[in-house]
Amino acid sequence: MKGESSSVRSGARMSGEDRRLQILRVAVDLFSRKGFRGTTTKEIAEQASVSEAIIFRHFATKRDLYSAIIDYKAAESAELILKTLKNAARRKDDRAVFQGLATDILKIHDQDPTLFRLLLYSGLECHELSAMLFERYAKKVRAFLERYIRQRMADGTFRRIDPKIATHAFFSMISYHALAANLFRSLLPHGNCADVADAFASIFLKGISRL
Amino acid sequence: MKGESSSVRSGARMSGEDRRLQILRVAVDLFSRKGFRGTTTKEIAEQASVSEAIIFRHFATKRDLYSAIIDYKAAESAELILKTLKNAARRKDDRAVFQGLATDILKIHDQDPTLFRLLLYSGLECHELSAMLFERYAKKVRAFLERYIRQRMADGTFRRIDPKIATHAFFSMISYHALAANLFRSLLPHGNCADVADAFASIFLKGISRL
DNA sequence: TTGGTATGTTAGTAATTACTTACTTATCAA
DNA sequence: TTGATAAGTAAGTAATTACTAACATACCAA
């Protein structure tokens, strides 16, 4: 982005399409840090190295821009992690499934803190798209887990329990930790992500086992 | 507050002390709904049925007011739930301890959504007091749980596990659910709070049991 | 080279916002 | 009743903010 910025300053232009995407990305970053009201179009313009008027050429209002980034993030988050988990699930390696999932979720949040922050900000702000983002955020993973738990119950390995509630329990454990790591890192119990993922997966698996 | 409001409008006055507290309470509500930047001193004044100047008589800046409410909420949250749990803990009734705690936490969040919202907003906004609020929010409960888990490990009922991590796991499960209930109620798995508390406590207890 | 067009800017507008100042008035002790 | 004082207000200030309109210019096809 720094490179882009300097080339723009010397007079070179970006296509409309590229510029729109650039603004969107800058906006994701800023809105996720400061929320809707806390982010000014001025700072978005500055970060994108354009004048404010350019923002309004691509987005009719600030509100429209905010909705656009939520859409953008929702679309992005739908493509989550499932690849490696499908192998573990095929082998019915419970430990690999849950520990791998916990690790992946925590890793993703660490690498891209904007998603969760936008989820929280938009939820707190009662943005009309926040529910959609929340749902999209975890839909595939939850569905996958529910199916897996249902299957392992049929196999006799897991005890009788509502797969939705069990999924919710596991997902809650991991997600709250991710949230806390995002907002309050210094206050977390010491222990790296892998240890936390390990411990949480182990508690959960033992907690729903048949034995 | 409605009653207060109408008596003020007819000319009656409130003592400085009472007024300050009223403003504080109004501000808690508004800041927890709209965040710092999203809340104007104008609407605080309106909700308190005073002019804006009165707010600035009690608080030098809007920022000072925000810090004051975080302090206020932090002090309030320190007095949590522990009474009934101490009895269950004395009897070493694991189920009553964890289920009771889960139920109480969820109930408290339901009754006073402002605490968690302020926690999230202040954390997202990187307010200097947010870490303090986060810590205060759960300090006593966490300490209690850690002690209890350590004790039950010594008793041979719970397996070897870092009490901090175990506490964090349990607390995370419940807190994320409370958060989701606060922001995204309509998207939660069906099932009332008691069912969720029950299921989560059961998963957790089984997950850390020695058997 | 020229003209059209898409990208980009500057300068502004109107409304909003946190905060201040000068004045008003309710309250209460003497 | 009077005077002091604390609580309260209206009107304003200066800065900020989202957004607009008019103009400038890079780019590219003919």
Coordinates of C-alpha atoms (C1' of nucleotides) in Angstrom, one line a residue:
Chain A
M1 CA 0.0 0.0 0.0
K2 CA 2.9 2.3 0.7
G3 CA 4.2 1.6 -2.8
E4 CA 0.8 2.3 -4.3
S5 CA 0.5 5.4 -2.4
S6 CA 3.7 6.9 -3.7
S7 CA 2.9 6.1 -7.3
V8 CA -0.5 7.8 -7.0
R9 CA 1.1 10.9 -5.6
S10 CA 3.2 11.3 -8.6
G11 CA 0.1 11.6 -10.8
A12 CA -0.4 7.9 -11.8
R13 CA -4.0 6.7 -11.6
M14 CA -5.7 3.5 -10.6
S15 CA -8.6 2.0 -12.4
G16 CA -12.0 2.5 -10.8
E17 CA -12.1 -1.1 -9.9
D18 CA -8.8 -1.2 -8.2
R19 CA -9.4 2.1 -6.4
R20 CA -12.7 0.9 -5.1
L21 CA -11.1 -2.2 -3.7
Q22 CA -8.2 -0.3 -2.2
I23 CA -10.7 2.0 -0.4
L24 CA -12.6 -1.0 0.8
R25 CA -9.5 -2.5 2.3
V26 CA -8.4 0.7 4.0
A27 CA -11.9 1.1 5.3
V28 CA -12.0 -2.5 6.7
D29 CA -8.9 -1.7 8.7
L30 CA -10.0 1.6 10.0
F31 CA -13.6 0.7 10.8
S32 CA -12.5 -2.4 12.6
R33 CA -10.3 -0.3 14.8
K34 CA -12.5 2.6 15.4
G35 CA -16.0 1.6 14.6
F36 CA -18.4 3.5 12.4
R37 CA -18.7 6.8 14.2
G38 CA -15.1 6.7 15.3
T39 CA -13.8 6.5 11.8
T40 CA -13.8 9.7 9.6
T41 CA -13.9 9.8 5.9
K42 CA -11.0 12.1 6.1
E43 CA -8.7 9.4 7.6
I44 CA -9.9 6.8 5.2
A45 CA -9.0 9.2 2.4
E46 CA -5.6 9.8 3.9
Q47 CA -4.8 6.2 4.4
A48 CA -5.8 5.6 0.8
S49 CA -3.9 8.6 -0.3
V50 CA -6.9 10.2 -2.2
S51 CA -9.1 13.1 -1.5
E52 CA -12.4 12.5 0.3
A53 CA -14.4 13.2 -2.9
I54 CA -13.0 9.9 -4.4
I55 CA -14.6 7.9 -1.7
F56 CA -17.9 9.4 -2.5
R57 CA -17.5 8.7 -6.1
H58 CA -17.4 5.0 -5.3
F59 CA -19.7 4.9 -2.3
A60 CA -22.7 7.2 -2.0
T61 CA -22.5 7.6 1.7
K62 CA -20.2 6.6 4.6
R63 CA -23.0 4.2 5.6
D64 CA -22.9 2.6 2.2
L65 CA -19.1 2.1 2.6
Y66 CA -19.6 0.5 6.0
S67 CA -22.2 -1.9 4.6
A68 CA -19.9 -2.7 1.7
I69 CA -17.1 -3.7 4.0
I70 CA -19.3 -5.9 6.1
D71 CA -20.5 -7.6 2.9
Y72 CA -16.9 -7.9 1.8
K73 CA -15.8 -9.4 5.1
A74 CA -18.8 -11.8 5.2
A75 CA -17.9 -13.1 1.8
E76 CA -14.3 -13.6 2.7
S77 CA -15.1 -15.4 6.0
A78 CA -17.2 -18.0 4.3
E79 CA -14.1 -19.6 2.9
L80 CA -12.8 -21.0 6.1
I81 CA -10.5 -23.7 7.1
L82 CA -12.2 -27.0 6.4
K83 CA -9.8 -28.7 4.1
T84 CA -7.4 -30.2 6.6
L85 CA -10.3 -31.0 8.9
K86 CA -12.0 -33.1 6.3
N87 CA -9.2 -35.6 6.3
A88 CA -9.1 -35.9 10.0
A89 CA -12.9 -36.3 10.0
R90 CA -12.7 -39.0 7.3
R91 CA -10.3 -40.9 9.6
K92 CA -12.6 -40.2 12.5
D93 CA -9.6 -38.9 14.4
D94 CA -11.5 -36.9 17.0
R95 CA -8.5 -35.4 18.5
A96 CA -7.2 -34.1 15.2
V97 CA -10.6 -32.7 14.3
F98 CA -11.1 -30.6 17.4
Q99 CA -7.6 -29.7 18.2
G100 CA -7.0 -28.8 14.5
L101 CA -10.1 -26.7 14.4
A102 CA -9.3 -24.9 17.6
T103 CA -5.8 -24.2 16.4
D104 CA -7.0 -23.0 13.0
I105 CA -9.7 -20.7 14.4
L106 CA -7.2 -19.1 16.8
K107 CA -4.6 -18.7 14.1
I108 CA -7.1 -17.0 11.7
H109 CA -8.1 -14.6 14.3
D110 CA -4.5 -13.8 15.1
Q111 CA -3.7 -13.2 11.5
D112 CA -6.8 -11.2 10.7
P113 CA -8.1 -9.4 13.7
T114 CA -10.4 -7.2 11.6
L115 CA -13.1 -9.9 11.2
F116 CA -13.9 -10.3 14.8
R117 CA -13.6 -6.7 15.6
L118 CA -16.0 -5.8 12.8
L119 CA -18.3 -8.5 14.1
L120 CA -18.3 -7.0 17.5
Y121 CA -18.5 -3.4 16.4
S122 CA -21.4 -4.0 14.0
G123 CA -23.2 -6.1 16.6
L124 CA -22.8 -3.4 19.2
E125 CA -23.8 -0.7 16.8
C126 CA -26.9 -2.8 15.8
H127 CA -25.9 -2.6 12.2
E128 CA -28.5 -4.2 10.0
L129 CA -25.9 -6.5 8.4
S130 CA -24.3 -7.6 11.7
A131 CA -26.5 -10.6 12.1
M132 CA -25.7 -11.7 8.6
L133 CA -22.0 -11.4 9.4
F134 CA -22.3 -13.3 12.6
E135 CA -24.2 -16.1 10.9
R136 CA -21.8 -16.2 7.9
Y137 CA -18.8 -16.1 10.2
A138 CA -19.3 -19.6 11.5
K139 CA -22.0 -21.2 9.5
K140 CA -19.9 -23.7 7.6
V141 CA -17.8 -24.7 10.6
R142 CA -20.8 -25.1 12.8
A143 CA -22.6 -27.2 10.3
F144 CA -19.5 -29.4 9.8
L145 CA -19.1 -29.9 13.5
E146 CA -22.8 -30.7 14.0
R147 CA -22.6 -33.3 11.3
Y148 CA -19.4 -34.7 12.8
I149 CA -20.8 -34.9 16.3
R150 CA -24.0 -36.5 15.0
Q151 CA -21.9 -39.1 13.2
R152 CA -19.7 -39.9 16.2
M153 CA -22.8 -40.3 18.3
A154 CA -24.1 -42.8 15.9
D155 CA -20.7 -44.5 16.0
G156 CA -21.2 -44.8 19.8
T157 CA -18.1 -42.7 20.6
F158 CA -19.9 -39.6 21.8
R159 CA -22.6 -39.5 24.4
R160 CA -26.1 -38.4 23.7
I161 CA -26.2 -34.6 23.5
D162 CA -27.8 -32.0 21.2
P163 CA -25.2 -31.5 18.5
K164 CA -26.1 -27.9 18.2
I165 CA -25.5 -27.2 21.9
A166 CA -22.3 -29.2 21.9
T167 CA -21.1 -27.3 18.8
H168 CA -22.0 -24.1 20.5
A169 CA -20.1 -25.0 23.6
F170 CA -16.9 -25.8 21.7
F171 CA -17.2 -22.8 19.4
S172 CA -17.9 -20.5 22.4
M173 CA -14.8 -21.7 24.2
I174 CA -12.5 -21.0 21.3
S175 CA -14.2 -17.8 20.2
Y176 CA -14.2 -16.1 23.6
H177 CA -10.5 -16.9 23.8
A178 CA -10.0 -15.4 20.4
L179 CA -11.9 -12.3 21.4
A180 CA -10.0 -11.9 24.6
A181 CA -6.7 -12.3 22.7
N182 CA -7.9 -9.6 20.3
L183 CA -8.9 -7.1 22.9
F184 CA -7.2 -8.0 26.1
R185 CA -4.1 -10.0 25.2
S186 CA -2.0 -9.0 28.2
L187 CA -4.6 -10.3 30.6
L188 CA -4.9 -13.9 29.3
P189 CA -3.6 -16.9 31.3
H190 CA -0.1 -17.5 30.1
G191 CA 0.3 -20.3 27.7
N192 CA 0.5 -20.1 23.9
C193 CA -2.3 -20.7 21.5
A194 CA -1.4 -24.3 20.8
D195 CA -1.5 -25.1 24.6
V196 CA -4.9 -23.4 24.9
A197 CA -6.3 -25.2 21.8
D198 CA -4.9 -28.5 23.1
A199 CA -6.4 -28.1 26.6
F200 CA -9.8 -26.8 25.3
A201 CA -10.1 -29.6 22.8
S202 CA -9.2 -32.2 25.4
I203 CA -11.7 -30.9 27.9
F204 CA -14.4 -30.8 25.3
L205 CA -13.7 -34.3 23.9
K206 CA -13.6 -35.9 27.2
G207 CA -16.7 -33.9 28.1
I208 CA -18.8 -35.4 25.3
S209 CA -17.2 -38.9 25.2
R210 CA -19.4 -41.9 25.9
L211 CA -17.2 -43.3 28.6
Chain B
M1 CA -36.1 8.4 36.0
K2 CA -39.2 9.5 34.3
G3 CA -40.4 10.7 37.6
E4 CA -37.2 12.6 38.2
S5 CA -37.4 14.1 34.9
S6 CA -40.8 15.6 35.3
S7 CA -40.0 17.1 38.7
V8 CA -36.9 18.8 37.3
R9 CA -38.8 20.3 34.5
S10 CA -41.1 22.1 36.9
G11 CA -38.1 23.9 38.4
A12 CA -37.2 21.6 41.2
R13 CA -33.5 20.9 41.7
M14 CA -31.4 18.0 42.5
S15 CA -28.4 18.1 44.8
G16 CA -25.0 18.1 43.0
E17 CA -24.4 14.6 44.3
D18 CA -27.7 13.2 43.1
R19 CA -27.3 14.9 39.8
R20 CA -23.9 13.6 39.1
L21 CA -25.1 10.1 39.8
Q22 CA -28.1 10.5 37.6
I23 CA -25.9 11.7 34.7
L24 CA -23.5 8.8 35.3
R25 CA -26.4 6.3 35.1
V26 CA -27.8 7.9 31.9
A27 CA -24.3 7.9 30.4
V28 CA -23.8 4.2 31.3
D29 CA -26.9 3.3 29.3
L30 CA -26.1 5.5 26.3
F31 CA -22.3 4.7 26.1
S32 CA -23.1 1.0 26.4
R33 CA -25.4 1.3 23.4
K34 CA -23.5 3.6 21.2
G35 CA -19.9 3.6 22.3
F36 CA -17.9 6.7 23.0
R37 CA -18.0 8.5 19.7
G38 CA -21.5 7.4 18.9
T39 CA -22.9 9.0 22.0
T40 CA -23.3 12.8 22.0
T41 CA -23.4 15.0 25.1
K42 CA -26.6 16.4 23.7
E43 CA -28.4 13.1 24.0
I44 CA -27.0 12.4 27.5
A45 CA -28.3 15.8 28.5
E46 CA -31.7 15.1 27.0
Q47 CA -32.0 11.7 28.7
A48 CA -31.1 13.3 32.0
S49 CA -33.4 16.3 31.2
V50 CA -30.7 18.9 31.8
S51 CA -28.8 21.2 29.6
E52 CA -25.4 20.2 28.3
A53 CA -23.7 22.7 30.5
I54 CA -24.7 20.7 33.5
I55 CA -22.8 17.7 32.3
F56 CA -19.7 19.9 32.1
R57 CA -20.2 21.2 35.5
H58 CA -19.8 17.7 36.8
F59 CA -17.3 16.2 34.3
A60 CA -14.6 18.4 32.7
T61 CA -14.8 16.5 29.4
K62 CA -16.8 13.8 27.7
R63 CA -13.7 11.7 28.0
D64 CA -13.8 12.2 31.8
L65 CA -17.4 11.1 31.9
Y66 CA -16.6 8.0 29.9
S67 CA -13.8 7.1 32.3
A68 CA -16.0 7.8 35.2
I69 CA -18.7 5.3 34.0
I70 CA -16.1 2.6 33.4
D71 CA -14.8 3.1 36.9
Y72 CA -18.4 3.0 38.2
K73 CA -19.2 -0.2 36.3
A74 CA -15.9 -1.8 37.4
A75 CA -16.7 -1.1 41.0
E76 CA -20.2 -2.5 40.6
S77 CA -19.1 -5.6 38.9
A78 CA -16.7 -6.6 41.7
E79 CA -19.6 -7.6 43.8
L80 CA -20.5 -10.7 42.0
I81 CA -22.4 -13.8 42.8
L82 CA -20.4 -15.8 45.1
K83 CA -22.7 -16.4 48.0
T84 CA -24.7 -19.3 46.9
L85 CA -21.6 -20.9 45.3
K86 CA -19.8 -21.0 48.5
N87 CA -22.3 -23.3 50.0
A88 CA -22.1 -25.7 47.1
A89 CA -18.3 -25.5 47.2
R90 CA -18.3 -26.3 50.9
R91 CA -20.3 -29.4 50.2
K92 CA -18.0 -30.2 47.2
D93 CA -21.1 -30.5 45.0
D94 CA -19.3 -30.0 41.7
R95 CA -22.5 -30.0 39.7
A96 CA -24.1 -27.3 41.8
V97 CA -21.0 -25.2 41.7
F98 CA -20.5 -25.1 37.9
Q99 CA -24.1 -25.2 36.9
G100 CA -25.0 -22.5 39.5
L101 CA -22.2 -20.4 38.3
A102 CA -23.1 -20.7 34.7
T103 CA -26.7 -19.9 35.4
D104 CA -25.8 -16.9 37.5
I105 CA -23.4 -15.4 35.0
L106 CA -26.0 -15.7 32.2
K107 CA -28.7 -14.3 34.4
I108 CA -26.6 -11.3 35.4
H109 CA -25.7 -10.5 31.8
D110 CA -29.4 -10.8 30.9
Q111 CA -30.4 -8.4 33.6
D112 CA -27.6 -5.9 33.0
P113 CA -26.4 -5.9 29.4
T114 CA -24.5 -2.6 29.9
L115 CA -21.6 -4.2 31.6
F116 CA -20.6 -6.5 28.8
R117 CA -21.3 -4.0 26.2
L118 CA -19.1 -1.5 27.9
L119 CA -16.4 -4.1 28.2
L120 CA -16.5 -4.7 24.5
Y121 CA -16.8 -1.1 23.4
S122 CA -14.0 0.0 25.7
G123 CA -11.8 -2.9 24.6
L124 CA -12.5 -2.2 21.0
E125 CA -11.9 1.5 21.5
C126 CA -8.6 0.7 23.3
H127 CA -9.7 2.8 26.2
E128 CA -7.1 3.0 28.9
L129 CA -9.4 1.6 31.5
S130 CA -10.7 -1.3 29.5
A131 CA -8.1 -3.7 30.7
M132 CA -8.9 -2.7 34.3
L133 CA -12.6 -3.4 33.6
F134 CA -11.9 -6.7 32.0
E135 CA -9.8 -7.8 34.9
R136 CA -12.3 -6.6 37.5
Y137 CA -15.1 -8.2 35.6
A138 CA -14.1 -11.7 36.4
K139 CA -11.4 -11.5 38.9
K140 CA -13.2 -12.9 42.0
V141 CA -15.0 -15.6 40.1
R142 CA -11.9 -16.8 38.4
A143 CA -9.9 -16.8 41.6
F144 CA -12.7 -18.8 43.3
L145 CA -12.9 -21.3 40.4
E146 CA -9.1 -21.8 40.3
R147 CA -9.0 -22.5 44.0
Y148 CA -12.0 -24.9 43.8
I149 CA -10.5 -26.8 40.9
R150 CA -7.1 -27.0 42.6
Q151 CA -8.9 -28.4 45.7
R152 CA -10.9 -31.0 43.7
M153 CA -7.7 -32.0 42.0
A154 CA -6.1 -32.6 45.4
D155 CA -9.2 -34.6 46.3
G156 CA -8.6 -36.8 43.3
T157 CA -11.9 -35.9 41.6
F158 CA -10.5 -33.8 38.9
R159 CA -7.7 -34.8 36.6
R160 CA -4.4 -33.0 36.3
I161 CA -4.8 -29.8 34.5
D162 CA -3.7 -26.2 34.9
P163 CA -6.5 -24.6 37.0
K164 CA -6.0 -21.3 35.1
I165 CA -6.6 -22.9 31.8
A166 CA -9.5 -24.9 33.0
T167 CA -11.1 -21.9 34.6
H168 CA -10.5 -20.0 31.4
A169 CA -12.2 -22.7 29.4
F170 CA -15.3 -22.7 31.5
F171 CA -15.5 -19.0 31.7
S172 CA -15.0 -18.7 28.0
M173 CA -17.8 -21.0 27.2
I174 CA -20.3 -19.1 29.3
S175 CA -19.1 -15.7 28.4
Y176 CA -19.2 -16.1 24.7
H177 CA -22.7 -17.4 25.0
A178 CA -23.6 -14.3 27.1
L179 CA -22.0 -12.1 24.5
A180 CA -23.9 -13.8 21.7
A181 CA -27.1 -13.5 23.6
N182 CA -26.4 -9.8 24.1
L183 CA -25.6 -9.0 20.5
F184 CA -27.1 -11.8 18.4
R185 CA -29.9 -13.3 20.4
S186 CA -32.0 -14.4 17.4
L187 CA -29.2 -16.5 16.0
L188 CA -28.5 -18.7 19.0
P189 CA -29.3 -22.4 19.1
H190 CA -32.7 -22.7 20.5
G191 CA -32.8 -23.7 24.2
N192 CA -33.2 -21.5 27.2
C193 CA -30.4 -20.3 29.5
A194 CA -30.9 -23.1 32.0
D195 CA -30.5 -25.7 29.3
V196 CA -27.4 -24.1 28.0
A197 CA -25.9 -23.7 31.5
D198 CA -26.7 -27.3 32.2
A199 CA -25.2 -28.6 29.1
F200 CA -22.1 -26.5 29.3
A201 CA -21.5 -27.4 33.0
S202 CA -22.0 -31.0 32.2
I203 CA -19.5 -31.0 29.3
F204 CA -17.0 -29.2 31.4
L205 CA -17.3 -31.3 34.5
K206 CA -17.0 -34.5 32.5
G207 CA -14.1 -33.0 30.6
I208 CA -12.1 -32.4 33.7
S209 CA -13.1 -35.4 35.7
R210 CA -10.6 -38.0 36.7
L211 CA -12.4 -41.0 35.3
Chain C
dT1 C1' -2.4 15.3 -32.6
dT2 C1' -7.1 15.7 -30.8
dG3 C1' -11.1 14.9 -28.2
dG4 C1' -13.6 12.4 -25.0
dT5 C1' -13.8 10.3 -20.7
dA6 C1' -12.5 8.5 -16.4
dT7 C1' -9.8 9.6 -12.5
dG8 C1' -8.4 13.1 -9.3
dT9 C1' -8.4 17.7 -6.6
dT10 C1' -9.6 22.0 -4.3
dA11 C1' -12.6 24.7 -2.2
dG12 C1' -16.5 25.0 -0.2
dT13 C1' -21.4 24.0 2.3
dA14 C1' -24.4 23.0 6.0
dA15 C1' -24.9 20.5 9.9
dT16 C1' -23.1 18.7 14.0
dT17 C1' -20.4 18.5 18.2
dA18 C1' -17.9 19.4 22.6
dC19 C1' -17.6 22.8 25.3
dT20 C1' -18.0 27.9 27.4
dT21 C1' -19.9 32.2 29.1
dA22 C1' -23.1 35.1 31.0
dC23 C1' -27.1 35.2 33.0
dT24 C1' -31.3 33.2 35.9
dT25 C1' -33.4 31.2 39.7
dA26 C1' -34.4 27.9 43.5
dT27 C1' -33.1 27.1 48.1
dC28 C1' -31.9 27.9 52.7
dA29 C1' -29.6 30.1 56.8
dA30 C1' -29.5 34.2 59.2
Chain D
dT1 C1' -37.2 39.1 54.4
dT2 C1' -32.6 39.1 52.5
dG3 C1' -28.5 37.7 50.6
dA4 C1' -25.4 34.1 49.3
dT5 C1' -24.8 30.2 46.7
dA6 C1' -25.5 26.2 44.2
dA7 C1' -28.2 24.4 40.5
dG8 C1' -29.9 25.5 36.0
dT9 C1' -30.4 27.7 31.1
dA10 C1' -29.9 29.9 26.6
dA11 C1' -26.9 31.5 23.4
dG12 C1' -22.9 31.1 21.6
dT13 C1' -17.9 29.5 19.8
dA14 C1' -14.6 27.0 17.2
dA15 C1' -13.7 22.9 15.3
dT16 C1' -15.1 18.9 13.0
dT17 C1' -17.6 16.1 9.7
dA18 C1' -20.0 14.1 5.6
dC19 C1' -20.6 15.4 1.5
dT20 C1' -20.8 18.4 -3.1
dA21 C1' -19.7 21.1 -7.2
dA22 C1' -16.6 22.9 -10.3
dC23 C1' -12.5 22.4 -12.2
dA24 C1' -8.1 19.8 -13.6
dT25 C1' -5.6 16.2 -15.8
dA26 C1' -4.0 11.6 -17.2
dC27 C1' -5.0 8.3 -20.5
dC28 C1' -6.2 6.2 -24.8
dA29 C1' -8.6 5.4 -29.3
dA30 C1' -9.2 7.4 -33.6

